[in-house]
Amino acid sequence: MPFGWCDYDPGKFYDELFAAANSPRAASKKLFSYLETLDSEDVYNRKLTAESAIVEQGITFTIYSDGKNIDRAWPFDIIPRVIDAKDWEKAESGLKQRLKALNMFINDLYNQQNILKDGIVPEDVIMTSKNFRKECLGVTPAHGAWANICGSDIVRDSDGTLYVLEDNLRVPSGVSYMLENRKITKKVFPELFKGTSIIPVDNYPAMLFDMLTSIAPESTHDEPEIVLLTPGIFNSAYFEHSYLAQQMGIELVEGADLYVGDDDYVYMKTIQGLDKVDVIYRRIDDDFIDPEVFRKDSMLGVPGLMRSWKAGKVGIANAPGTGVADDKVVYAYVPDMIKYYLNEEPEIPNVPTYLCRDKEQMEYVIDHLEELVVKPANESGGYGMLVGPHAKEGQVEEFKKLIRENPRNYIAQPTLALSVTPTLTDNGFKGRHVDLRPFILQGEDSFVTTGGLTRVALVEGSLVVNSSQGGGSKDTWIVE
Amino acid sequence: MLSRLASRIYWLSRYMERSGNMAKITNAYANLFLDLPVGTEVGWHTLIQINGADKLFSKLYDEKTEDAVMDFLLFNEENYGSIYSSICFARENARTSREILPSETWEIINSLYLVSKKEKSERISKSRRYLYLNNVIHNVMRLEGMLNSGLSRNNTFNFIQIGRNLERADTTTRMLDVGSTLLTEDRSSILRSHEGVIWMNILRSMNAYQMYRQEVRRRVVGEDVVRFMVHNKHFPRSVAFCISSIREYSMTLPNPDEVISKIELLESELHNYEPEAITAKGISIHMDNIQKLLAELHNSIEDSWFNTNIDL
């Protein structure tokens, strides 16, 4: 047997590359037979190639520690995760369906509220959501699309079924790493790209640009001025902000660069004077975008931005107020929304979810905390969670208390047996758990990235894929 | 170009030039000190006076020893004019404008910052201090050369040039001011008898001695130095040269009228000045006038390009 594969064992988990021991799935046959030709030295040399490419390309993520920012090299695994193009087609269509329904839902909430009147989604869930913004009532953004950029997290259970674990509708990040991962893999395994039909991923910036163009106000002439609004260098995703702005050839601006005039138009301050801005791709949370309307102490935003947006003089992606659908309680109702608005069956299922706001479900959750995953409704990045089977002492008791105090704010899901995929460790190839974050765009048209960002828990047995907590990533191949 | 970026590029350039100038001045002064007889009223504290930092210095240190003065000028963070502060400010500006500059810009400035941070923490010896100052000077030159060959002649380049030349002109006038202050009539005759040595060191602190010698072939005296360092049209550190560079790069930017009118004021100040047989006091007044006009020029640069007028 060649290096590293003789004792490869995915255990009881679904393996992304292998149907059974030594029997690769159809889409990964070429990759596997190629990897078989490499010996140990070859493999670790490829790893070095990847590491130096990461340093050269300056791919970093920032973690905040001791009040100082530290740029860390991006942790990357060289073995790609492969998905069959036929499988992916289904997922793609399911993701478009999902975002379409979510956008109809948000537009409904801020206008007629039919879904509440018809009792499909309980009114109190929305009224108690901190991301429901009354300031947005009565607005319909271009094409009825509120969430223009969505990063949904998809996982595969032990029987191979894909589930949507959550929808990130506020300011999802990670797409730049998806693009960079492909560039690195091309340097590491150039031979493989010749013989395999791996669908390219690099059209994302162009698609994003087209989508942003499509939400420009109607009065705009043929070439709208588009900017990317960043909170600045101290944000953990600043690398991505700067990267996307460069890729699209648009200005990277901070709040202080923008100005809303008495005519309600947004302008940026340039050396020529004021330049009208038509579309803002904002990477700042709702709370901070406009101190006139939301947090008064925000130094990151632009006073008057909401005024301009409501007057239809600027397009904002994602639209303010979109976060209401990012609530994990709302998530539980997405399958119902799909039926309600589209009269269709959901193509990708939700993970079964218990809502603690329901007394019976709450009691069930409290009795079964050791086997469930509990999540707060409005956090992201894996914060404030309880993973029952891995809970530390006292944590279960703490969560019982938290849930009883604020049942609305908690949901629970069964602990999934996430799929694994071969990953290079110091001791050869081992199975490690992965998820997948595709990015879905919706403006005038819909678009889904080819695959997405595969995140991998590098620590043995771990289910946590967040880069701030020991996670890495790998290239994702959609193979025809 | 965004005003914020333009401003960051301009300041990045000014701070780098400033740290290099400060290093040259310190080296030249250490050298001058060796040439003057013991007992003249010039001491390490004169370096503090040159920088107009007496008050801040006496707040931070008890005695005006060589070590204290060097620590203050090279590394003290509370002294915004120290080499270390200038490098930190340059680095902050570079960090937030990385996407429009050649990647070596950040590498040069960041590595200089890392070296300075290390030296700062290690309280360096005299000989190592000399090496460190040269390291600063060489890195500033390296950056200038790299930008010259690696940056397109775009607005970024224009602001780099404007910042550098304004800082350079400012340093030149301040150095000439030092020379004239050391030589005013109320100074001791011993000090005044070393006029030649003093002016030579001032020329060296501006990398100008060799070029000066090629142009002026007699004993080094104040009025010739002023003529060369202020009015010479060919030497790149002379005030006249710097101002004509600023004019050239400003002309390619939008709405330069305000800035050009300030440049014209400077040009007429230079034009109307006749350095023949001038007293040290006269030089000092002339330098003050130029400095005031340079400050006005800076303000008009800010108004024209950085503080976008938001009246519609």
PDB file of C-alpha atoms in Angstrom, chain B residues 62-219:
ATOM      1  CA  ASP B  62      16.100  64.672  34.963  1.00  0.00           C
ATOM      2  CA  GLU B  63      19.385  65.402  33.238  1.00  0.00           C
ATOM      3  CA  LYS B  64      20.490  66.402  29.781  1.00  0.00           C
ATOM      4  CA  THR B  65      22.974  63.573  29.401  1.00  0.00           C
ATOM      5  CA  GLU B  66      23.929  62.066  26.074  1.00  0.00           C
ATOM      6  CA  ASP B  67      22.020  58.886  26.885  1.00  0.00           C
ATOM      7  CA  ALA B  68      18.893  60.757  27.884  1.00  0.00           C
ATOM      8  CA  VAL B  69      18.983  62.947  24.773  1.00  0.00           C
ATOM      9  CA  MET B  70      19.528  59.959  22.498  1.00  0.00           C
ATOM     10  CA  ASP B  71      16.768  57.967  24.144  1.00  0.00           C
ATOM     11  CA  PHE B  72      14.448  60.936  23.726  1.00  0.00           C
ATOM     12  CA  LEU B  73      15.270  61.531  20.066  1.00  0.00           C
ATOM     13  CA  LEU B  74      15.526  57.952  18.920  1.00  0.00           C
ATOM     14  CA  PHE B  75      13.063  55.923  20.911  1.00  0.00           C
ATOM     15  CA  ASN B  76      10.760  57.857  23.198  1.00  0.00           C
ATOM     16  CA  GLU B  77       7.147  57.231  22.271  1.00  0.00           C
ATOM     17  CA  GLU B  78       5.882  60.316  24.057  1.00  0.00           C
ATOM     18  CA  ASN B  79       8.073  62.359  21.770  1.00  0.00           C
ATOM     19  CA  TYR B  80       6.043  62.328  18.561  1.00  0.00           C
ATOM     20  CA  GLY B  81       9.119  63.575  16.720  1.00  0.00           C
ATOM     21  CA  SER B  82      11.330  60.650  17.747  1.00  0.00           C
ATOM     22  CA  ILE B  83      12.554  58.288  15.061  1.00  0.00           C
ATOM     23  CA  TYR B  84      10.604  55.467  16.650  1.00  0.00           C
ATOM     24  CA  SER B  85       7.360  57.472  16.705  1.00  0.00           C
ATOM     25  CA  SER B  86       7.811  58.493  13.075  1.00  0.00           C
ATOM     26  CA  ILE B  87       8.351  54.881  12.026  1.00  0.00           C
ATOM     27  CA  CYS B  88       5.280  53.761  13.998  1.00  0.00           C
ATOM     28  CA  PHE B  89       3.137  56.448  12.356  1.00  0.00           C
ATOM     29  CA  ALA B  90       4.497  55.582   8.919  1.00  0.00           C
ATOM     30  CA  ARG B  91       3.700  51.931   9.581  1.00  0.00           C
ATOM     31  CA  GLU B  92       0.123  52.650  10.668  1.00  0.00           C
ATOM     32  CA  ASN B  93      -0.426  54.629   7.487  1.00  0.00           C
ATOM     33  CA  ALA B  94       1.121  51.881   5.374  1.00  0.00           C
ATOM     34  CA  ARG B  95      -0.965  49.198   7.069  1.00  0.00           C
ATOM     35  CA  THR B  96      -4.169  50.871   6.024  1.00  0.00           C
ATOM     36  CA  SER B  97      -3.146  51.642   2.463  1.00  0.00           C
ATOM     37  CA  ARG B  98      -1.481  48.347   1.610  1.00  0.00           C
ATOM     38  CA  GLU B  99      -3.805  47.574  -1.253  1.00  0.00           C
ATOM     39  CA  ILE B 100      -2.633  50.492  -3.383  1.00  0.00           C
ATOM     40  CA  LEU B 101       1.126  50.306  -2.733  1.00  0.00           C
ATOM     41  CA  PRO B 102       3.698  47.826  -4.062  1.00  0.00           C
ATOM     42  CA  SER B 103       3.950  45.031  -1.492  1.00  0.00           C
ATOM     43  CA  GLU B 104       7.614  45.837  -0.752  1.00  0.00           C
ATOM     44  CA  THR B 105       6.461  49.117   0.813  1.00  0.00           C
ATOM     45  CA  TRP B 106       4.918  47.321   3.717  1.00  0.00           C
ATOM     46  CA  GLU B 107       7.807  44.881   3.969  1.00  0.00           C
ATOM     47  CA  ILE B 108      10.434  47.649   4.188  1.00  0.00           C
ATOM     48  CA  ILE B 109       8.527  49.740   6.693  1.00  0.00           C
ATOM     49  CA  ASN B 110       7.466  46.794   8.813  1.00  0.00           C
ATOM     50  CA  SER B 111      10.963  45.343   8.983  1.00  0.00           C
ATOM     51  CA  LEU B 112      12.353  48.742   9.955  1.00  0.00           C
ATOM     52  CA  TYR B 113       9.708  48.911  12.667  1.00  0.00           C
ATOM     53  CA  LEU B 114      10.639  45.472  13.974  1.00  0.00           C
ATOM     54  CA  VAL B 115      14.355  46.373  14.089  1.00  0.00           C
ATOM     55  CA  SER B 116      13.584  49.646  15.870  1.00  0.00           C
ATOM     56  CA  LYS B 117      11.394  47.911  18.409  1.00  0.00           C
ATOM     57  CA  LYS B 118      14.197  45.506  19.181  1.00  0.00           C
ATOM     58  CA  GLU B 119      16.827  48.263  19.498  1.00  0.00           C
ATOM     59  CA  LYS B 120      14.457  50.260  21.658  1.00  0.00           C
ATOM     60  CA  SER B 121      14.121  47.436  24.131  1.00  0.00           C
ATOM     61  CA  GLU B 122      17.860  46.822  24.320  1.00  0.00           C
ATOM     62  CA  ARG B 123      19.286  50.293  25.175  1.00  0.00           C
ATOM     63  CA  ILE B 124      21.991  50.225  22.555  1.00  0.00           C
ATOM     64  CA  SER B 125      25.649  51.205  22.808  1.00  0.00           C
ATOM     65  CA  LYS B 126      27.197  54.179  20.976  1.00  0.00           C
ATOM     66  CA  SER B 127      28.710  52.132  18.173  1.00  0.00           C
ATOM     67  CA  ARG B 128      25.534  50.181  17.634  1.00  0.00           C
ATOM     68  CA  ARG B 129      23.586  53.407  17.677  1.00  0.00           C
ATOM     69  CA  TYR B 130      25.588  54.569  14.683  1.00  0.00           C
ATOM     70  CA  LEU B 131      24.809  51.319  12.862  1.00  0.00           C
ATOM     71  CA  TYR B 132      21.136  51.613  13.723  1.00  0.00           C
ATOM     72  CA  LEU B 133      20.911  55.196  12.457  1.00  0.00           C
ATOM     73  CA  ASN B 134      22.567  54.156   9.227  1.00  0.00           C
ATOM     74  CA  ASN B 135      20.119  51.298   8.961  1.00  0.00           C
ATOM     75  CA  VAL B 136      17.253  53.788   9.207  1.00  0.00           C
ATOM     76  CA  ILE B 137      18.824  56.065   6.583  1.00  0.00           C
ATOM     77  CA  HIS B 138      19.421  53.172   4.188  1.00  0.00           C
ATOM     78  CA  ASN B 139      15.904  51.830   4.525  1.00  0.00           C
ATOM     79  CA  VAL B 140      14.417  55.231   3.798  1.00  0.00           C
ATOM     80  CA  MET B 141      16.587  55.378   0.672  1.00  0.00           C
ATOM     81  CA  ARG B 142      15.566  51.837  -0.243  1.00  0.00           C
ATOM     82  CA  LEU B 143      11.905  52.731   0.006  1.00  0.00           C
ATOM     83  CA  GLU B 144      12.390  55.827  -2.141  1.00  0.00           C
ATOM     84  CA  GLY B 145      14.240  53.821  -4.788  1.00  0.00           C
ATOM     85  CA  MET B 146      11.714  51.003  -4.763  1.00  0.00           C
ATOM     86  CA  LEU B 147       8.784  53.387  -5.156  1.00  0.00           C
ATOM     87  CA  ASN B 148      10.568  55.209  -7.947  1.00  0.00           C
ATOM     88  CA  SER B 149      10.957  52.033  -9.943  1.00  0.00           C
ATOM     89  CA  GLY B 150       7.857  50.128  -8.800  1.00  0.00           C
ATOM     90  CA  LEU B 151       4.974  52.570  -8.585  1.00  0.00           C
ATOM     91  CA  SER B 152       3.064  53.875 -11.593  1.00  0.00           C
ATOM     92  CA  ARG B 153       3.021  57.638 -12.045  1.00  0.00           C
ATOM     93  CA  ASN B 154      -0.489  57.880 -10.601  1.00  0.00           C
ATOM     94  CA  ASN B 155      -2.088  59.883  -7.821  1.00  0.00           C
ATOM     95  CA  THR B 156      -0.528  57.644  -5.186  1.00  0.00           C
ATOM     96  CA  PHE B 157       2.873  58.558  -6.575  1.00  0.00           C
ATOM     97  CA  ASN B 158       1.971  62.245  -6.635  1.00  0.00           C
ATOM     98  CA  PHE B 159       1.090  62.245  -2.943  1.00  0.00           C
ATOM     99  CA  ILE B 160       4.243  60.311  -2.052  1.00  0.00           C
ATOM    100  CA  GLN B 161       6.288  62.980  -3.833  1.00  0.00           C
ATOM    101  CA  ILE B 162       4.434  65.924  -2.383  1.00  0.00           C
ATOM    102  CA  GLY B 163       4.766  64.555   1.168  1.00  0.00           C
ATOM    103  CA  ARG B 164       8.442  63.781   0.817  1.00  0.00           C
ATOM    104  CA  ASN B 165       9.366  67.121  -0.726  1.00  0.00           C
ATOM    105  CA  LEU B 166       7.433  69.147   1.797  1.00  0.00           C
ATOM    106  CA  GLU B 167       9.083  67.323   4.677  1.00  0.00           C
ATOM    107  CA  ARG B 168      12.466  67.747   3.033  1.00  0.00           C
ATOM    108  CA  ALA B 169      12.072  71.486   2.519  1.00  0.00           C
ATOM    109  CA  ASP B 170      10.949  71.833   6.113  1.00  0.00           C
ATOM    110  CA  THR B 171      13.982  69.948   7.436  1.00  0.00           C
ATOM    111  CA  THR B 172      16.351  71.979   5.293  1.00  0.00           C
ATOM    112  CA  THR B 173      15.077  75.273   6.665  1.00  0.00           C
ATOM    113  CA  ARG B 174      15.204  73.952  10.206  1.00  0.00           C
ATOM    114  CA  MET B 175      18.817  72.871   9.787  1.00  0.00           C
ATOM    115  CA  LEU B 176      19.822  76.245   8.367  1.00  0.00           C
ATOM    116  CA  ASP B 177      18.053  77.858  11.266  1.00  0.00           C
ATOM    117  CA  VAL B 178      20.220  75.794  13.640  1.00  0.00           C
ATOM    118  CA  GLY B 179      23.367  77.001  11.902  1.00  0.00           C
ATOM    119  CA  SER B 180      22.366  80.621  12.151  1.00  0.00           C
ATOM    120  CA  THR B 181      21.274  80.244  15.782  1.00  0.00           C
ATOM    121  CA  LEU B 182      24.683  78.832  16.692  1.00  0.00           C
ATOM    122  CA  LEU B 183      26.346  81.815  15.061  1.00  0.00           C
ATOM    123  CA  THR B 184      24.371  84.847  16.224  1.00  0.00           C
ATOM    124  CA  GLU B 185      26.356  87.811  17.585  1.00  0.00           C
ATOM    125  CA  ASP B 186      25.661  86.978  21.220  1.00  0.00           C
ATOM    126  CA  ARG B 187      27.494  83.663  20.944  1.00  0.00           C
ATOM    127  CA  SER B 188      31.057  83.243  22.224  1.00  0.00           C
ATOM    128  CA  SER B 189      33.898  84.070  19.875  1.00  0.00           C
ATOM    129  CA  ILE B 190      35.274  80.511  20.173  1.00  0.00           C
ATOM    130  CA  LEU B 191      32.055  79.096  18.806  1.00  0.00           C
ATOM    131  CA  ARG B 192      31.818  81.725  16.115  1.00  0.00           C
ATOM    132  CA  SER B 193      35.364  81.008  15.040  1.00  0.00           C
ATOM    133  CA  HIS B 194      34.210  77.508  14.123  1.00  0.00           C
ATOM    134  CA  GLU B 195      31.709  78.770  11.613  1.00  0.00           C
ATOM    135  CA  GLY B 196      33.185  76.652   8.817  1.00  0.00           C
ATOM    136  CA  VAL B 197      33.016  73.419  10.810  1.00  0.00           C
ATOM    137  CA  ILE B 198      29.457  74.086  11.831  1.00  0.00           C
ATOM    138  CA  TRP B 199      28.223  74.754   8.311  1.00  0.00           C
ATOM    139  CA  MET B 200      30.084  71.738   6.953  1.00  0.00           C
ATOM    140  CA  ASN B 201      28.339  69.470   9.406  1.00  0.00           C
ATOM    141  CA  ILE B 202      25.015  70.985   8.561  1.00  0.00           C
ATOM    142  CA  LEU B 203      25.664  70.292   4.894  1.00  0.00           C
ATOM    143  CA  ARG B 204      26.587  66.703   5.773  1.00  0.00           C
ATOM    144  CA  SER B 205      23.403  66.241   7.764  1.00  0.00           C
ATOM    145  CA  MET B 206      21.541  66.891   4.514  1.00  0.00           C
ATOM    146  CA  ASN B 207      23.782  64.718   2.328  1.00  0.00           C
ATOM    147  CA  ALA B 208      24.765  67.949   0.615  1.00  0.00           C
ATOM    148  CA  TYR B 209      28.439  68.453   1.320  1.00  0.00           C
ATOM    149  CA  GLN B 210      29.825  66.790  -1.788  1.00  0.00           C
ATOM    150  CA  MET B 211      27.437  68.481  -4.189  1.00  0.00           C
ATOM    151  CA  TYR B 212      28.041  71.800  -2.464  1.00  0.00           C
ATOM    152  CA  ARG B 213      31.788  71.417  -2.915  1.00  0.00           C
ATOM    153  CA  GLN B 214      31.357  70.774  -6.621  1.00  0.00           C
ATOM    154  CA  GLU B 215      29.456  74.007  -6.953  1.00  0.00           C
ATOM    155  CA  VAL B 216      31.152  76.386  -4.508  1.00  0.00           C
ATOM    156  CA  ARG B 217      34.900  76.556  -4.471  1.00  0.00           C
ATOM    157  CA  ARG B 218      35.799  78.706  -1.493  1.00  0.00           C
ATOM    158  CA  ARG B 219      35.805  78.640   2.304  1.00  0.00           C
TER     159      ARG B 219
END
